[in-house]
Amino acid sequence: MFFAWILSIVGIVALGFLYQGTSVMFSGIAEATETTVSVQSAVEVVKMHVVVGQEIKDGDTLVELSRGDLVLRMNEVKRELDALEGRGSINTATIDQKVAEVQADLATKKNMILFEIEKLKSEYQKNLEMASKLKSLSSSVVAKADSNDAMKMRIRNLEQELKMVEANASAQIGILRGSKGLQRTSSASEAEALRRELELLQKEQDDLVITSKGSWVVASVNVRDGEKISSFSPMITLTRKSPSLVRGYIHEKMYKRVGVGTTVTIISQADGKKLEGEIIGLSSRIVEFPIRLRKIPESVIYGREVIIRIPEDNALLLGEMVSISEVPVIKKILQHDESRNNP
C-alpha cells in the first residue's frame, strides 16, 4: 500500500511535469511579411499599374519609371560610338591613300633607275664591241677600258640606289600599315568599352520597369503618375495574401518559458481552429503591450515580443487576434516517437 501511494505521487509529479507547457499562454496578432518597392536613384513615375488591394502574380508589372540622366547618358554613348566608328573609317582610308602614294612614288623612281641602268648597260655593251675591233690601237683601248670601268661603277651605284629606294618604301609602308592596325586596335578597344557601358545602361533602363517577384497583395500605393520621387522612397508596399507570421506578446514574468525554436500552438479566437508555429525571434528588450491585447485597455502591461512563423496556407485573417500556447511536452514526445516510427 505504501509503495502504491509513492508510485501515485511520482506519477502525479511526472504528469505535472509533462503538461507544464500548457500553463504558458499569451496572445498575438496574425500578420504577413511585407516588402516595399523602391529604387536607388531619383526617378519619375511614368505609369502605376496596380491599386490597393489588388492581387498580383509573379511577373506582373507593378510600375514603369524613367530617369532623365540615364536617357541622356545613353544618347551620349551612342553618339560617341557612332563618331568613333566614323573616325576609324576616315583614318583607315587616309592611311590606305598614303600607302598608295608611297607605292606610286616607288614605282616612278624604280622605273627611272631601271631605265638609267638599262641605258648604261647598253652603252657598256657597245663599248665592249668597239674595243674588240680596235685592238691594234692600244691608246684607244686603254681609254675605252677606263670608260667601261666608270660605267660599271655607275651601274652598281644605281643598283644600290634602287635597293635603298625599295627598302625605304617598304619601311614606310610597314609603318603606315602598323599604325593602321594600332589605330584599329585602339578604336576597337574604345568601342568595346562604350558598348559595355551601353549594355549596363540598357539594363538599368530595363530595370525601371518593375515586376513582381512572387504572389502578393498590394497594401499601399504611395505615388502617382508623373510624380518625381527621390532615391529609396517607398512607392508600393506589398504583403502576402494570408498571414505568414504571428506577432505575440508574452508577459515579462513568463518570457523565459519560451525561446527561439520552441513549437507553439496558434488558436484562432474567432473559431478556435488550431495550427502549429515555430518561434523564430524574440525582442531584445521589454516592450509595452499593444492596447488591443490588453484585457483592460487602461492598464499598461509589459512583456517581450515574440515572432512566430506559421504556414502560409492557413485560414487566419490578416490582423486577427490569436491565442498562443506552448505545445505540451508529452505531445512533443509523442510527435518525436511518431516521426521516428514513420521516417
mmCIF file of C-alpha atoms in Angstrom:
data_model
loop_
_atom_site.group_PDB
_atom_site.id
_atom_site.type_symbol
_atom_site.label_atom_id
_atom_site.label_comp_id
_atom_site.label_asym_id
_atom_site.label_seq_id
_atom_site.Cartn_x
_atom_site.Cartn_y
_atom_site.Cartn_z
ATOM 1 C CA MET A 1 0.000 0.000 0.000
ATOM 2 C CA PHE A 2 2.785 2.355 0.909
ATOM 3 C CA PHE A 3 4.593 1.675 -2.366
ATOM 4 C CA ALA A 4 1.397 2.206 -4.335
ATOM 5 C CA TRP A 5 0.967 5.561 -2.643
ATOM 6 C CA ILE A 6 4.572 6.520 -3.517
ATOM 7 C CA LEU A 7 4.055 5.482 -7.148
ATOM 8 C CA SER A 8 0.899 7.595 -7.339
ATOM 9 C CA ILE A 9 2.759 10.649 -6.066
ATOM 10 C CA VAL A 10 5.571 10.090 -8.581
ATOM 11 C CA GLY A 11 3.030 9.661 -11.390
ATOM 12 C CA ILE A 12 1.263 12.886 -10.478
ATOM 13 C CA VAL A 13 4.564 14.789 -10.396
ATOM 14 C CA ALA A 14 5.612 13.281 -13.727
ATOM 15 C CA LEU A 15 2.305 14.167 -15.375
ATOM 16 C CA GLY A 16 2.537 17.665 -13.981
ATOM 17 C CA PHE A 17 5.980 17.991 -15.472
ATOM 18 C CA LEU A 18 4.870 16.651 -18.850
ATOM 19 C CA TYR A 19 1.905 19.018 -19.057
ATOM 20 C CA GLN A 20 3.564 22.085 -17.635
ATOM 21 C CA GLY A 21 3.787 23.616 -21.161
ATOM 22 C CA THR A 22 0.051 24.228 -21.165
ATOM 23 C CA SER A 23 0.471 26.880 -18.491
ATOM 24 C CA VAL A 24 2.282 29.166 -20.959
ATOM 25 C CA MET A 25 -0.478 31.076 -22.739
ATOM 26 C CA PHE A 26 -0.290 34.506 -24.354
ATOM 27 C CA SER A 27 -1.878 36.470 -27.191
ATOM 28 C CA GLY A 28 -0.805 37.825 -30.536
ATOM 29 C CA ILE A 29 -1.910 39.197 -33.890
ATOM 30 C CA ALA A 30 -1.660 37.417 -37.243
ATOM 31 C CA GLU A 31 0.480 39.367 -39.688
ATOM 32 C CA ALA A 32 2.137 38.867 -43.039
ATOM 33 C CA THR A 33 5.588 39.636 -44.297
ATOM 34 C CA GLU A 34 5.779 42.901 -46.211
ATOM 35 C CA THR A 35 8.110 44.317 -48.791
ATOM 36 C CA THR A 36 8.436 47.810 -50.203
ATOM 37 C CA VAL A 37 9.229 48.734 -53.789
ATOM 38 C CA SER A 38 11.855 51.451 -54.207
ATOM 39 C CA VAL A 39 14.850 52.269 -56.402
ATOM 40 C CA GLN A 40 18.277 53.667 -55.592
ATOM 41 C CA SER A 41 18.052 56.675 -57.941
ATOM 42 C CA ALA A 42 15.762 59.658 -58.305
ATOM 43 C CA VAL A 43 13.085 58.756 -60.872
ATOM 44 C CA GLU A 44 9.818 59.895 -62.403
ATOM 45 C CA VAL A 45 6.730 57.689 -62.326
ATOM 46 C CA VAL A 46 5.576 57.036 -65.890
ATOM 47 C CA LYS A 47 2.681 54.686 -65.135
ATOM 48 C CA MET A 48 1.430 52.934 -61.997
ATOM 49 C CA HIS A 49 -0.066 49.551 -62.916
ATOM 50 C CA VAL A 50 -1.546 48.464 -59.549
ATOM 51 C CA VAL A 51 -4.072 49.686 -56.981
ATOM 52 C CA VAL A 52 -4.521 48.984 -53.286
ATOM 53 C CA GLY A 53 -5.974 45.546 -52.583
ATOM 54 C CA GLN A 54 -5.051 44.126 -55.973
ATOM 55 C CA GLU A 55 -3.713 40.577 -56.031
ATOM 56 C CA ILE A 56 -0.632 40.211 -58.222
ATOM 57 C CA LYS A 57 1.203 37.198 -59.542
ATOM 58 C CA ASP A 58 4.843 36.532 -60.272
ATOM 59 C CA GLY A 59 5.965 38.587 -63.289
ATOM 60 C CA ASP A 60 3.121 41.140 -63.196
ATOM 61 C CA THR A 61 4.197 44.712 -63.975
ATOM 62 C CA LEU A 62 3.930 46.988 -60.945
ATOM 63 C CA VAL A 63 5.188 50.366 -62.140
ATOM 64 C CA GLU A 64 7.064 51.973 -65.044
ATOM 65 C CA LEU A 65 9.692 54.592 -64.213
ATOM 66 C CA SER A 66 12.051 56.878 -66.121
ATOM 67 C CA ARG A 67 15.393 58.545 -65.417
ATOM 68 C CA GLY A 68 16.317 61.627 -67.385
ATOM 69 C CA ASP A 69 20.026 61.308 -66.598
ATOM 70 C CA LEU A 70 20.022 57.709 -67.818
ATOM 71 C CA VAL A 71 18.424 58.575 -71.164
ATOM 72 C CA LEU A 72 20.855 61.483 -71.606
ATOM 73 C CA ARG A 73 23.912 59.305 -70.942
ATOM 74 C CA MET A 74 22.667 56.567 -73.272
ATOM 75 C CA ASN A 75 22.309 59.111 -76.088
ATOM 76 C CA GLU A 76 25.812 60.460 -75.382
ATOM 77 C CA VAL A 77 27.354 56.983 -75.511
ATOM 78 C CA LYS A 78 25.556 56.202 -78.786
ATOM 79 C CA ARG A 79 26.870 59.447 -80.330
ATOM 80 C CA GLU A 80 30.411 58.708 -79.119
ATOM 81 C CA LEU A 81 30.211 55.207 -80.573
ATOM 82 C CA ASP A 82 28.967 56.464 -83.947
ATOM 83 C CA ALA A 83 31.659 59.166 -84.049
ATOM 84 C CA LEU A 84 34.377 56.656 -83.127
ATOM 85 C CA GLU A 85 33.334 54.251 -85.866
ATOM 86 C CA GLY A 86 33.232 57.149 -88.343
ATOM 87 C CA ARG A 87 36.722 58.365 -87.330
ATOM 88 C CA GLY A 88 38.024 54.833 -87.684
ATOM 89 C CA SER A 89 36.752 54.629 -91.254
ATOM 90 C CA ILE A 90 38.277 58.018 -92.145
ATOM 91 C CA ASN A 91 41.661 57.185 -90.596
ATOM 92 C CA THR A 92 41.774 53.830 -92.385
ATOM 93 C CA ALA A 93 41.024 55.478 -95.724
ATOM 94 C CA THR A 94 43.713 58.132 -95.116
ATOM 95 C CA ILE A 95 46.350 55.524 -94.306
ATOM 96 C CA ASP A 96 45.408 53.464 -97.370
ATOM 97 C CA GLN A 97 45.776 56.586 -99.501
ATOM 98 C CA LYS A 98 49.262 57.297 -98.093
ATOM 99 C CA VAL A 99 50.324 53.700 -98.744
ATOM 100 C CA ALA A 100 49.151 54.058 -102.335
ATOM 101 C CA GLU A 101 51.143 57.307 -102.677
ATOM 102 C CA VAL A 102 54.326 55.631 -101.397
ATOM 103 C CA GLN A 103 53.810 52.716 -103.781
ATOM 104 C CA ALA A 104 53.264 55.089 -106.713
ATOM 105 C CA ASP A 105 56.387 57.107 -105.829
ATOM 106 C CA LEU A 106 58.377 53.873 -105.560
ATOM 107 C CA ALA A 107 57.172 52.735 -108.963
ATOM 108 C CA THR A 108 58.190 56.060 -110.544
ATOM 109 C CA LYS A 109 61.669 56.087 -109.007
ATOM 110 C CA LYS A 110 62.160 52.397 -109.765
ATOM 111 C CA ASN A 111 61.278 52.883 -113.420
ATOM 112 C CA MET A 112 63.663 55.850 -113.710
ATOM 113 C CA ILE A 113 66.559 53.955 -112.123
ATOM 114 C CA LEU A 114 65.912 50.800 -114.157
ATOM 115 C CA PHE A 115 65.760 52.898 -117.344
ATOM 116 C CA GLU A 116 69.096 54.512 -116.468
ATOM 117 C CA ILE A 117 70.644 51.119 -115.676
ATOM 118 C CA GLU A 118 69.457 49.635 -118.965
ATOM 119 C CA LYS A 119 70.789 52.664 -120.838
ATOM 120 C CA LEU A 120 74.214 52.337 -119.213
ATOM 121 C CA LYS A 121 74.323 48.584 -119.797
ATOM 122 C CA SER A 122 73.544 49.147 -123.488
ATOM 123 C CA GLU A 123 76.270 51.752 -123.786
ATOM 124 C CA TYR A 124 78.676 49.467 -121.917
ATOM 125 C CA GLN A 125 77.958 46.649 -124.349
ATOM 126 C CA LYS A 126 78.626 48.938 -127.331
ATOM 127 C CA ASN A 127 81.947 49.991 -125.829
ATOM 128 C CA LEU A 128 82.973 46.361 -125.444
ATOM 129 C CA GLU A 129 82.189 45.675 -129.089
ATOM 130 C CA MET A 130 84.126 48.724 -130.246
ATOM 131 C CA ALA A 131 87.082 47.797 -128.058
ATOM 132 C CA SER A 132 87.315 44.372 -129.662
ATOM 133 C CA LYS A 133 87.550 45.955 -133.148
ATOM 134 C CA LEU A 134 90.252 48.416 -132.139
ATOM 135 C CA LYS A 135 92.766 46.083 -130.525
ATOM 136 C CA SER A 136 95.538 47.480 -132.726
ATOM 137 C CA LEU A 137 95.117 50.942 -131.299
ATOM 138 C CA SER A 138 96.404 50.452 -127.800
ATOM 139 C CA SER A 139 95.775 54.010 -126.605
ATOM 140 C CA SER A 140 92.138 53.889 -127.670
ATOM 141 C CA VAL A 141 91.665 50.533 -125.964
ATOM 142 C CA VAL A 142 93.014 51.934 -122.703
ATOM 143 C CA ALA A 143 90.634 54.900 -122.935
ATOM 144 C CA LYS A 144 87.653 52.640 -123.588
ATOM 145 C CA ALA A 145 88.627 50.374 -120.679
ATOM 146 C CA ASP A 146 88.659 53.350 -118.319
ATOM 147 C CA SER A 147 85.251 54.439 -119.647
ATOM 148 C CA ASN A 148 83.800 50.939 -119.179
ATOM 149 C CA ASP A 149 85.036 50.794 -115.597
ATOM 150 C CA ALA A 150 83.265 54.091 -114.861
ATOM 151 C CA MET A 151 80.044 52.752 -116.403
ATOM 152 C CA LYS A 152 80.215 49.553 -114.345
ATOM 153 C CA MET A 153 80.693 51.634 -111.192
ATOM 154 C CA ARG A 154 77.720 53.825 -112.072
ATOM 155 C CA ILE A 155 75.558 50.777 -112.786
ATOM 156 C CA ARG A 156 76.455 49.307 -109.394
ATOM 157 C CA ASN A 157 75.665 52.628 -107.722
ATOM 158 C CA LEU A 158 72.273 52.770 -109.430
ATOM 159 C CA GLU A 159 71.523 49.196 -108.380
ATOM 160 C CA GLN A 160 72.409 50.101 -104.786
ATOM 161 C CA GLU A 161 70.224 53.194 -105.034
ATOM 162 C CA LEU A 162 67.337 51.015 -106.279
ATOM 163 C CA LYS A 163 67.695 48.702 -103.292
ATOM 164 C CA MET A 164 67.698 51.688 -100.918
ATOM 165 C CA VAL A 165 64.613 53.187 -102.577
ATOM 166 C CA GLU A 166 62.771 49.857 -102.304
ATOM 167 C CA ALA A 167 63.860 49.406 -98.674
ATOM 168 C CA ASN A 168 62.751 52.921 -97.719
ATOM 169 C CA ALA A 169 59.384 52.453 -99.415
ATOM 170 C CA SER A 170 58.895 49.085 -97.716
ATOM 171 C CA ALA A 171 59.709 50.629 -94.333
ATOM 172 C CA GLN A 172 57.253 53.492 -94.895
ATOM 173 C CA ILE A 173 54.501 51.102 -95.943
ATOM 174 C CA GLY A 174 55.192 48.908 -92.906
ATOM 175 C CA ILE A 175 54.932 51.894 -90.565
ATOM 176 C CA LEU A 176 51.714 53.083 -92.191
ATOM 177 C CA ARG A 177 50.102 49.650 -92.068
ATOM 178 C CA GLY A 178 51.283 49.184 -88.495
ATOM 179 C CA SER A 179 49.691 52.477 -87.472
ATOM 180 C CA LYS A 180 46.546 51.338 -89.247
ATOM 181 C CA GLY A 181 46.474 48.155 -87.165
ATOM 182 C CA LEU A 182 47.241 50.113 -83.988
ATOM 183 C CA GLN A 183 44.501 52.595 -84.819
ATOM 184 C CA ARG A 184 42.094 49.732 -85.476
ATOM 185 C CA THR A 185 43.018 48.028 -82.177
ATOM 186 C CA SER A 186 42.735 51.263 -80.197
ATOM 187 C CA SER A 187 39.414 52.128 -81.799
ATOM 188 C CA ALA A 188 38.126 48.599 -81.234
ATOM 189 C CA SER A 189 39.074 48.723 -77.527
ATOM 190 C CA GLU A 190 37.444 52.110 -77.062
ATOM 191 C CA ALA A 191 34.350 50.985 -78.957
ATOM 192 C CA GLU A 192 34.108 47.806 -76.876
ATOM 193 C CA ALA A 193 34.268 49.849 -73.657
ATOM 194 C CA LEU A 194 31.460 52.085 -74.929
ATOM 195 C CA ARG A 195 29.367 49.070 -75.921
ATOM 196 C CA ARG A 196 29.793 47.544 -72.449
ATOM 197 C CA GLU A 197 28.727 50.810 -70.847
ATOM 198 C CA LEU A 198 25.734 50.972 -73.174
ATOM 199 C CA GLU A 199 24.729 47.424 -72.183
ATOM 200 C CA LEU A 200 24.874 48.349 -68.488
ATOM 201 C CA LEU A 201 22.854 51.499 -69.115
ATOM 202 C CA GLN A 202 20.294 49.495 -71.084
ATOM 203 C CA LYS A 203 19.990 47.027 -68.189
ATOM 204 C CA GLU A 204 19.368 49.932 -65.805
ATOM 205 C CA GLN A 205 16.754 51.212 -68.249
ATOM 206 C CA ASP A 206 15.065 47.792 -68.369
ATOM 207 C CA ASP A 207 15.092 47.611 -64.562
ATOM 208 C CA LEU A 208 12.930 50.742 -64.455
ATOM 209 C CA VAL A 209 10.004 48.532 -65.442
ATOM 210 C CA ILE A 210 9.467 46.855 -62.066
ATOM 211 C CA THR A 211 7.750 43.470 -61.964
ATOM 212 C CA SER A 212 6.537 41.294 -59.110
ATOM 213 C CA LYS A 213 8.735 38.569 -57.653
ATOM 214 C CA GLY A 214 6.129 36.147 -56.369
ATOM 215 C CA SER A 215 2.457 36.417 -55.397
ATOM 216 C CA TRP A 216 1.450 39.407 -53.266
ATOM 217 C CA VAL A 217 -1.377 41.740 -52.347
ATOM 218 C CA VAL A 218 -0.912 45.497 -52.788
ATOM 219 C CA ALA A 219 -1.092 47.022 -49.313
ATOM 220 C CA SER A 220 -0.425 50.645 -50.269
ATOM 221 C CA VAL A 221 0.465 52.829 -53.248
ATOM 222 C CA ASN A 222 2.370 55.955 -52.251
ATOM 223 C CA VAL A 223 2.988 57.689 -55.615
ATOM 224 C CA ARG A 224 1.039 58.661 -58.734
ATOM 225 C CA ASP A 225 1.731 59.003 -62.448
ATOM 226 C CA GLY A 226 4.045 61.884 -63.350
ATOM 227 C CA GLU A 227 5.374 62.290 -59.824
ATOM 228 C CA LYS A 228 9.112 62.777 -59.299
ATOM 229 C CA ILE A 229 10.455 60.875 -56.306
ATOM 230 C CA SER A 230 13.820 60.740 -54.568
ATOM 231 C CA SER A 231 16.031 57.682 -54.226
ATOM 232 C CA PHE A 232 14.880 54.862 -51.935
ATOM 233 C CA SER A 233 11.447 56.424 -51.431
ATOM 234 C CA PRO A 234 8.864 53.630 -50.912
ATOM 235 C CA MET A 235 6.499 53.606 -53.878
ATOM 236 C CA ILE A 236 4.484 50.446 -53.223
ATOM 237 C CA THR A 237 4.035 48.230 -50.168
ATOM 238 C CA LEU A 238 3.275 44.570 -50.830
ATOM 239 C CA THR A 239 2.034 41.989 -48.365
ATOM 240 C CA ARG A 240 1.115 38.330 -48.522
ATOM 241 C CA LYS A 241 -2.488 37.307 -49.129
ATOM 242 C CA SER A 242 -2.672 35.303 -45.895
ATOM 243 C CA PRO A 243 -0.741 35.666 -42.629
ATOM 244 C CA SER A 244 2.725 34.158 -42.573
ATOM 245 C CA LEU A 245 3.649 35.074 -39.017
ATOM 246 C CA VAL A 246 2.165 35.911 -35.642
ATOM 247 C CA ARG A 247 3.465 38.760 -33.517
ATOM 248 C CA GLY A 248 2.808 37.727 -29.947
ATOM 249 C CA TYR A 249 3.451 39.382 -26.586
ATOM 250 C CA ILE A 250 4.345 37.282 -23.550
ATOM 251 C CA HIS A 251 4.195 38.761 -20.030
ATOM 252 C CA GLU A 252 7.511 39.847 -18.594
ATOM 253 C CA LYS A 253 7.132 37.349 -15.738
ATOM 254 C CA MET A 254 6.854 34.430 -18.173
ATOM 255 C CA TYR A 255 9.119 35.308 -21.100
ATOM 256 C CA LYS A 256 11.854 32.873 -20.080
ATOM 257 C CA ARG A 257 9.461 29.978 -20.574
ATOM 258 C CA VAL A 258 9.870 30.159 -24.367
ATOM 259 C CA GLY A 259 12.823 30.512 -26.712
ATOM 260 C CA VAL A 260 13.765 30.530 -30.371
ATOM 261 C CA GLY A 261 12.888 27.182 -31.919
ATOM 262 C CA THR A 262 10.037 26.466 -29.496
ATOM 263 C CA THR A 263 6.985 24.892 -31.141
ATOM 264 C CA VAL A 264 3.714 26.577 -30.181
ATOM 265 C CA THR A 265 0.025 26.136 -30.935
ATOM 266 C CA ILE A 266 -1.824 29.046 -32.544
ATOM 267 C CA ILE A 267 -5.535 29.166 -31.685
ATOM 268 C CA SER A 268 -7.947 31.410 -33.563
ATOM 269 C CA GLN A 269 -10.021 33.468 -31.117
ATOM 270 C CA ALA A 270 -12.762 33.577 -33.769
ATOM 271 C CA ASP A 271 -13.466 29.883 -34.333
ATOM 272 C CA GLY A 272 -10.959 28.019 -32.135
ATOM 273 C CA LYS A 273 -9.142 26.396 -35.050
ATOM 274 C CA LYS A 274 -5.556 25.449 -34.312
ATOM 275 C CA LEU A 275 -2.302 25.294 -36.202
ATOM 276 C CA GLU A 276 1.300 24.946 -35.144
ATOM 277 C CA GLY A 277 4.050 27.509 -35.479
ATOM 278 C CA GLU A 278 7.661 27.970 -34.536
ATOM 279 C CA ILE A 279 9.194 30.849 -32.599
ATOM 280 C CA ILE A 280 11.823 32.431 -34.851
ATOM 281 C CA GLY A 281 12.551 35.633 -32.953
ATOM 282 C CA LEU A 282 12.373 37.346 -29.581
ATOM 283 C CA SER A 283 12.734 41.048 -28.895
ATOM 284 C CA SER A 284 15.906 42.089 -27.140
ATOM 285 C CA ARG A 285 14.045 44.270 -24.624
ATOM 286 C CA ILE A 286 10.825 44.502 -22.674
ATOM 287 C CA VAL A 287 8.127 46.416 -24.543
ATOM 288 C CA GLU A 288 4.645 47.719 -23.842
ATOM 289 C CA PHE A 289 1.717 45.522 -24.902
ATOM 290 C CA PRO A 290 -0.481 46.942 -27.706
ATOM 291 C CA ILE A 291 -3.766 48.310 -26.342
ATOM 292 C CA ARG A 292 -5.684 45.757 -28.365
ATOM 293 C CA LEU A 293 -4.044 42.872 -26.481
ATOM 294 C CA ARG A 294 -4.756 44.262 -23.003
ATOM 295 C CA LYS A 295 -7.695 42.858 -21.084
ATOM 296 C CA ILE A 296 -8.096 46.294 -19.527
ATOM 297 C CA PRO A 297 -7.027 48.925 -22.095
ATOM 298 C CA GLU A 298 -6.210 51.459 -19.378
ATOM 299 C CA SER A 299 -3.864 49.022 -17.628
ATOM 300 C CA VAL A 300 -0.348 49.163 -19.068
ATOM 301 C CA ILE A 301 1.312 45.749 -19.386
ATOM 302 C CA TYR A 302 4.891 44.976 -20.305
ATOM 303 C CA GLY A 303 6.445 41.900 -21.829
ATOM 304 C CA ARG A 304 8.561 40.507 -24.607
ATOM 305 C CA GLU A 305 7.676 40.497 -28.280
ATOM 306 C CA VAL A 306 7.640 37.038 -29.870
ATOM 307 C CA ILE A 307 7.748 36.400 -33.632
ATOM 308 C CA ILE A 308 6.212 33.082 -34.704
ATOM 309 C CA ARG A 309 6.383 31.629 -38.187
ATOM 310 C CA ILE A 310 3.250 29.832 -39.380
ATOM 311 C CA PRO A 311 2.370 28.008 -42.624
ATOM 312 C CA GLU A 312 1.083 30.444 -45.263
ATOM 313 C CA ASP A 313 -1.691 28.009 -46.168
ATOM 314 C CA ASN A 314 -3.969 28.900 -43.271
ATOM 315 C CA ALA A 315 -7.470 30.245 -42.643
ATOM 316 C CA LEU A 316 -6.437 33.186 -40.450
ATOM 317 C CA LEU A 317 -7.201 36.742 -41.478
ATOM 318 C CA LEU A 318 -4.622 39.495 -41.517
ATOM 319 C CA GLY A 319 -4.816 41.310 -38.200
ATOM 320 C CA GLU A 320 -6.780 38.534 -36.488
ATOM 321 C CA MET A 321 -6.191 38.061 -32.752
ATOM 322 C CA VAL A 322 -4.971 34.611 -31.722
ATOM 323 C CA SER A 323 -4.018 32.791 -28.560
ATOM 324 C CA ILE A 324 -0.625 31.139 -28.311
ATOM 325 C CA SER A 325 0.309 28.207 -26.119
ATOM 326 C CA GLU A 326 3.399 26.086 -25.880
ATOM 327 C CA VAL A 327 2.990 22.552 -27.211
ATOM 328 C CA PRO A 328 2.833 20.215 -24.154
ATOM 329 C CA VAL A 329 5.959 18.175 -23.530
ATOM 330 C CA ILE A 330 4.020 14.891 -23.732
ATOM 331 C CA LYS A 331 2.793 15.887 -27.200
ATOM 332 C CA LYS A 332 6.319 16.704 -28.273
ATOM 333 C CA ILE A 333 7.474 13.286 -27.111
ATOM 334 C CA LEU A 334 4.645 11.561 -28.949
ATOM 335 C CA GLN A 335 5.348 13.550 -32.108
ATOM 336 C CA HIS A 336 9.021 12.676 -31.859
ATOM 337 C CA ASP A 337 8.230 8.981 -31.465
ATOM 338 C CA GLU A 338 5.814 9.122 -34.384
ATOM 339 C CA SER A 339 8.420 10.742 -36.621
ATOM 340 C CA ARG A 340 10.908 8.047 -35.667
ATOM 341 C CA ASN A 341 8.422 5.282 -36.437
ATOM 342 C CA ASN A 342 7.453 6.879 -39.761
ATOM 343 C CA PRO A 343 10.702 8.125 -41.260
#
